[in-house]
Amino acid sequence: MKMKYAYSPSQNVFLMIQWKEDYISAGSWPDDVIDVSDEVFNEFTSSVKGKVCVAGQDNLPAWSDAPAMSQEEMVTTAKATVQALKNEATAVIEPLKDALDGGYIDEADMPRLTAWQKYRYDLTKVDISSLPVDFPTKPDRS
């Protein structure tokens, strides 16, 4: 079944035409709907780094530069990134640490364990109050 889409410039949203009656029943079908092709729908519902979909001068979707993040958003993002990197480091360290504790770690894995432990420690020292954040270099996973 080929889907058909509509776009509302005032609400900057895409709607599925096959559900129009449902939107109308719910009182949410905009007055300024414009039919758009599958190609337009697919283009503007995908992500483009640094861009956001907006209503263009012709009332059709268009790309615009994404607004800069606020200080609070940058700090929140930095905190989440640090935590994700710590989680990744822990996932690498744990089996190596288990092997060390059990006395069966391969000698070749010792430098890898040490590098990842140091990296995880360095992540605890990341200063997120000073933006942009300077993250430590991640060791090789292999």
mmCIF file of C-alpha atoms in Angstrom:
data_model
loop_
_atom_site.group_PDB
_atom_site.id
_atom_site.type_symbol
_atom_site.label_atom_id
_atom_site.label_comp_id
_atom_site.label_asym_id
_atom_site.label_seq_id
_atom_site.Cartn_x
_atom_site.Cartn_y
_atom_site.Cartn_z
ATOM 1 C CA MET A 1 0.000 0.000 0.000
ATOM 2 C CA LYS A 2 1.462 3.321 -1.067
ATOM 3 C CA MET A 3 1.240 5.878 1.701
ATOM 4 C CA LYS A 4 0.397 9.459 1.010
ATOM 5 C CA TYR A 5 1.414 12.299 3.212
ATOM 6 C CA ALA A 6 0.454 15.857 3.954
ATOM 7 C CA TYR A 7 2.408 18.661 5.575
ATOM 8 C CA SER A 8 1.177 21.483 7.787
ATOM 9 C CA PRO A 9 3.473 24.523 7.648
ATOM 10 C CA SER A 10 1.832 26.172 10.666
ATOM 11 C CA GLN A 11 2.466 23.109 12.841
ATOM 12 C CA ASN A 12 5.572 21.889 10.967
ATOM 13 C CA VAL A 13 4.263 18.318 11.004
ATOM 14 C CA PHE A 14 3.643 15.536 8.513
ATOM 15 C CA LEU A 15 0.322 13.690 8.562
ATOM 16 C CA MET A 16 -0.795 10.474 6.924
ATOM 17 C CA ILE A 17 -3.674 11.235 4.577
ATOM 18 C CA GLN A 18 -5.199 7.769 5.111
ATOM 19 C CA TRP A 19 -5.840 8.814 8.734
ATOM 20 C CA LYS A 20 -7.405 12.168 7.828
ATOM 21 C CA GLU A 21 -10.848 11.226 9.179
ATOM 22 C CA ASP A 22 -9.281 10.191 12.490
ATOM 23 C CA TYR A 23 -7.443 13.529 12.705
ATOM 24 C CA ILE A 24 -10.659 15.397 11.895
ATOM 25 C CA SER A 25 -12.623 13.412 14.498
ATOM 26 C CA ALA A 26 -9.963 14.291 17.067
ATOM 27 C CA GLY A 27 -10.045 17.947 15.997
ATOM 28 C CA SER A 28 -6.387 17.866 15.031
ATOM 29 C CA TRP A 29 -6.433 18.180 11.224
ATOM 30 C CA PRO A 30 -4.760 21.539 10.455
ATOM 31 C CA ASP A 31 -6.390 24.026 8.079
ATOM 32 C CA ASP A 32 -3.215 24.579 6.038
ATOM 33 C CA VAL A 33 -2.408 21.008 4.949
ATOM 34 C CA ILE A 34 -0.477 20.555 1.703
ATOM 35 C CA ASP A 35 -0.099 17.157 -0.005
ATOM 36 C CA VAL A 36 3.553 16.104 -0.337
ATOM 37 C CA SER A 37 5.248 13.272 -2.177
ATOM 38 C CA ASP A 38 6.786 10.221 -0.550
ATOM 39 C CA GLU A 39 10.176 11.637 -1.530
ATOM 40 C CA VAL A 40 9.537 14.896 0.360
ATOM 41 C CA PHE A 41 8.224 12.985 3.379
ATOM 42 C CA ASN A 42 11.235 10.641 3.389
ATOM 43 C CA GLU A 43 13.735 13.473 2.981
ATOM 44 C CA PHE A 44 12.376 15.651 5.775
ATOM 45 C CA THR A 45 11.663 12.886 8.286
ATOM 46 C CA SER A 46 15.270 11.713 8.164
ATOM 47 C CA SER A 47 18.028 13.259 10.238
ATOM 48 C CA VAL A 48 20.507 15.703 8.795
ATOM 49 C CA LYS A 49 23.278 16.701 11.174
ATOM 50 C CA GLY A 50 23.065 20.353 12.152
ATOM 51 C CA LYS A 51 19.735 20.888 10.383
ATOM 52 C CA VAL A 52 16.069 21.008 11.364
ATOM 53 C CA CYS A 53 12.940 20.834 9.263
ATOM 54 C CA VAL A 54 11.043 24.135 9.049
ATOM 55 C CA ALA A 55 8.282 25.545 6.884
ATOM 56 C CA GLY A 56 9.942 27.274 3.948
ATOM 57 C CA GLN A 57 8.800 30.496 2.286
ATOM 58 C CA ASP A 58 6.717 28.401 -0.124
ATOM 59 C CA ASN A 59 5.080 26.658 2.902
ATOM 60 C CA LEU A 60 6.775 23.394 1.973
ATOM 61 C CA PRO A 61 9.281 21.731 4.309
ATOM 62 C CA ALA A 62 12.818 23.069 4.106
ATOM 63 C CA TRP A 63 16.102 22.585 5.961
ATOM 64 C CA SER A 64 17.355 25.276 8.304
ATOM 65 C CA ASP A 65 20.379 25.428 10.557
ATOM 66 C CA ALA A 66 19.642 23.902 13.953
ATOM 67 C CA PRO A 67 19.691 26.446 16.754
ATOM 68 C CA ALA A 68 22.762 26.407 18.941
ATOM 69 C CA MET A 69 22.418 24.410 22.131
ATOM 70 C CA SER A 70 22.018 26.340 25.346
ATOM 71 C CA GLN A 71 24.701 26.114 28.042
ATOM 72 C CA GLU A 72 22.383 23.823 30.020
ATOM 73 C CA GLU A 73 21.833 21.535 26.998
ATOM 74 C CA MET A 74 25.578 21.349 26.347
ATOM 75 C CA VAL A 75 26.259 20.410 29.987
ATOM 76 C CA THR A 76 23.501 17.780 29.919
ATOM 77 C CA THR A 77 24.892 16.338 26.687
ATOM 78 C CA ALA A 78 28.433 16.306 28.095
ATOM 79 C CA LYS A 79 27.261 14.498 31.246
ATOM 80 C CA ALA A 80 25.430 11.889 29.179
ATOM 81 C CA THR A 81 28.469 11.426 26.933
ATOM 82 C CA VAL A 82 30.789 10.941 29.906
ATOM 83 C CA GLN A 83 28.416 8.347 31.365
ATOM 84 C CA ALA A 84 28.104 6.498 28.049
ATOM 85 C CA LEU A 85 31.897 6.422 27.677
ATOM 86 C CA LYS A 86 32.277 5.149 31.260
ATOM 87 C CA ASN A 87 29.730 2.413 30.523
ATOM 88 C CA GLU A 88 31.637 1.401 27.409
ATOM 89 C CA ALA A 89 34.915 1.324 29.346
ATOM 90 C CA THR A 90 33.355 -0.776 32.087
ATOM 91 C CA ALA A 91 32.051 -3.249 29.499
ATOM 92 C CA VAL A 92 35.603 -3.712 28.206
ATOM 93 C CA ILE A 93 37.249 -3.774 31.651
ATOM 94 C CA GLU A 94 34.968 -6.223 33.469
ATOM 95 C CA PRO A 95 35.827 -9.438 31.590
ATOM 96 C CA LEU A 96 39.522 -8.533 31.595
ATOM 97 C CA LYS A 97 39.391 -7.788 35.335
ATOM 98 C CA ASP A 98 37.585 -11.084 35.943
ATOM 99 C CA ALA A 99 40.364 -12.887 34.066
ATOM 100 C CA LEU A 100 42.995 -11.034 36.107
ATOM 101 C CA ASP A 101 41.241 -11.818 39.395
ATOM 102 C CA GLY A 102 40.863 -15.466 38.355
ATOM 103 C CA GLY A 103 44.516 -15.722 37.417
ATOM 104 C CA TYR A 104 43.895 -16.720 33.812
ATOM 105 C CA ILE A 105 44.338 -13.401 31.966
ATOM 106 C CA ASP A 106 46.495 -13.589 28.851
ATOM 107 C CA GLU A 107 49.687 -11.590 29.235
ATOM 108 C CA ALA A 108 48.823 -9.811 25.971
ATOM 109 C CA ASP A 109 45.591 -8.490 27.582
ATOM 110 C CA MET A 110 47.334 -6.812 30.511
ATOM 111 C CA PRO A 111 48.262 -3.599 28.627
ATOM 112 C CA ARG A 112 44.721 -3.443 27.250
ATOM 113 C CA LEU A 113 43.227 -3.738 30.745
ATOM 114 C CA THR A 114 45.557 -1.051 32.068
ATOM 115 C CA ALA A 115 44.795 1.301 29.159
ATOM 116 C CA TRP A 116 41.028 0.975 29.600
ATOM 117 C CA GLN A 117 41.249 1.376 33.386
ATOM 118 C CA LYS A 118 43.308 4.545 32.939
ATOM 119 C CA TYR A 119 40.825 5.792 30.343
ATOM 120 C CA ARG A 120 37.892 5.177 32.706
ATOM 121 C CA TYR A 121 39.791 6.978 35.465
ATOM 122 C CA ASP A 122 40.537 9.894 33.102
ATOM 123 C CA LEU A 123 36.805 10.136 32.377
ATOM 124 C CA THR A 124 36.209 10.816 36.089
ATOM 125 C CA LYS A 125 38.450 13.872 35.711
ATOM 126 C CA VAL A 126 36.588 15.375 32.717
ATOM 127 C CA ASP A 127 35.628 18.974 33.503
ATOM 128 C CA ILE A 128 32.146 19.504 32.097
ATOM 129 C CA SER A 129 31.964 23.026 33.513
ATOM 130 C CA SER A 130 34.439 24.131 30.843
ATOM 131 C CA LEU A 131 32.869 23.825 27.415
ATOM 132 C CA PRO A 132 33.640 22.500 24.931
ATOM 133 C CA VAL A 133 34.593 19.379 26.833
ATOM 134 C CA ASP A 134 37.993 17.829 26.187
ATOM 135 C CA PHE A 135 37.471 14.064 26.321
ATOM 136 C CA PRO A 136 40.394 11.671 26.795
ATOM 137 C CA THR A 137 41.425 9.524 23.840
ATOM 138 C CA LYS A 138 39.695 6.157 23.831
ATOM 139 C CA PRO A 139 41.991 3.118 23.753
ATOM 140 C CA ASP A 140 41.766 0.551 20.988
ATOM 141 C CA ARG A 141 39.037 -2.043 21.693
ATOM 142 C CA SER A 142 41.065 -4.942 20.353
#
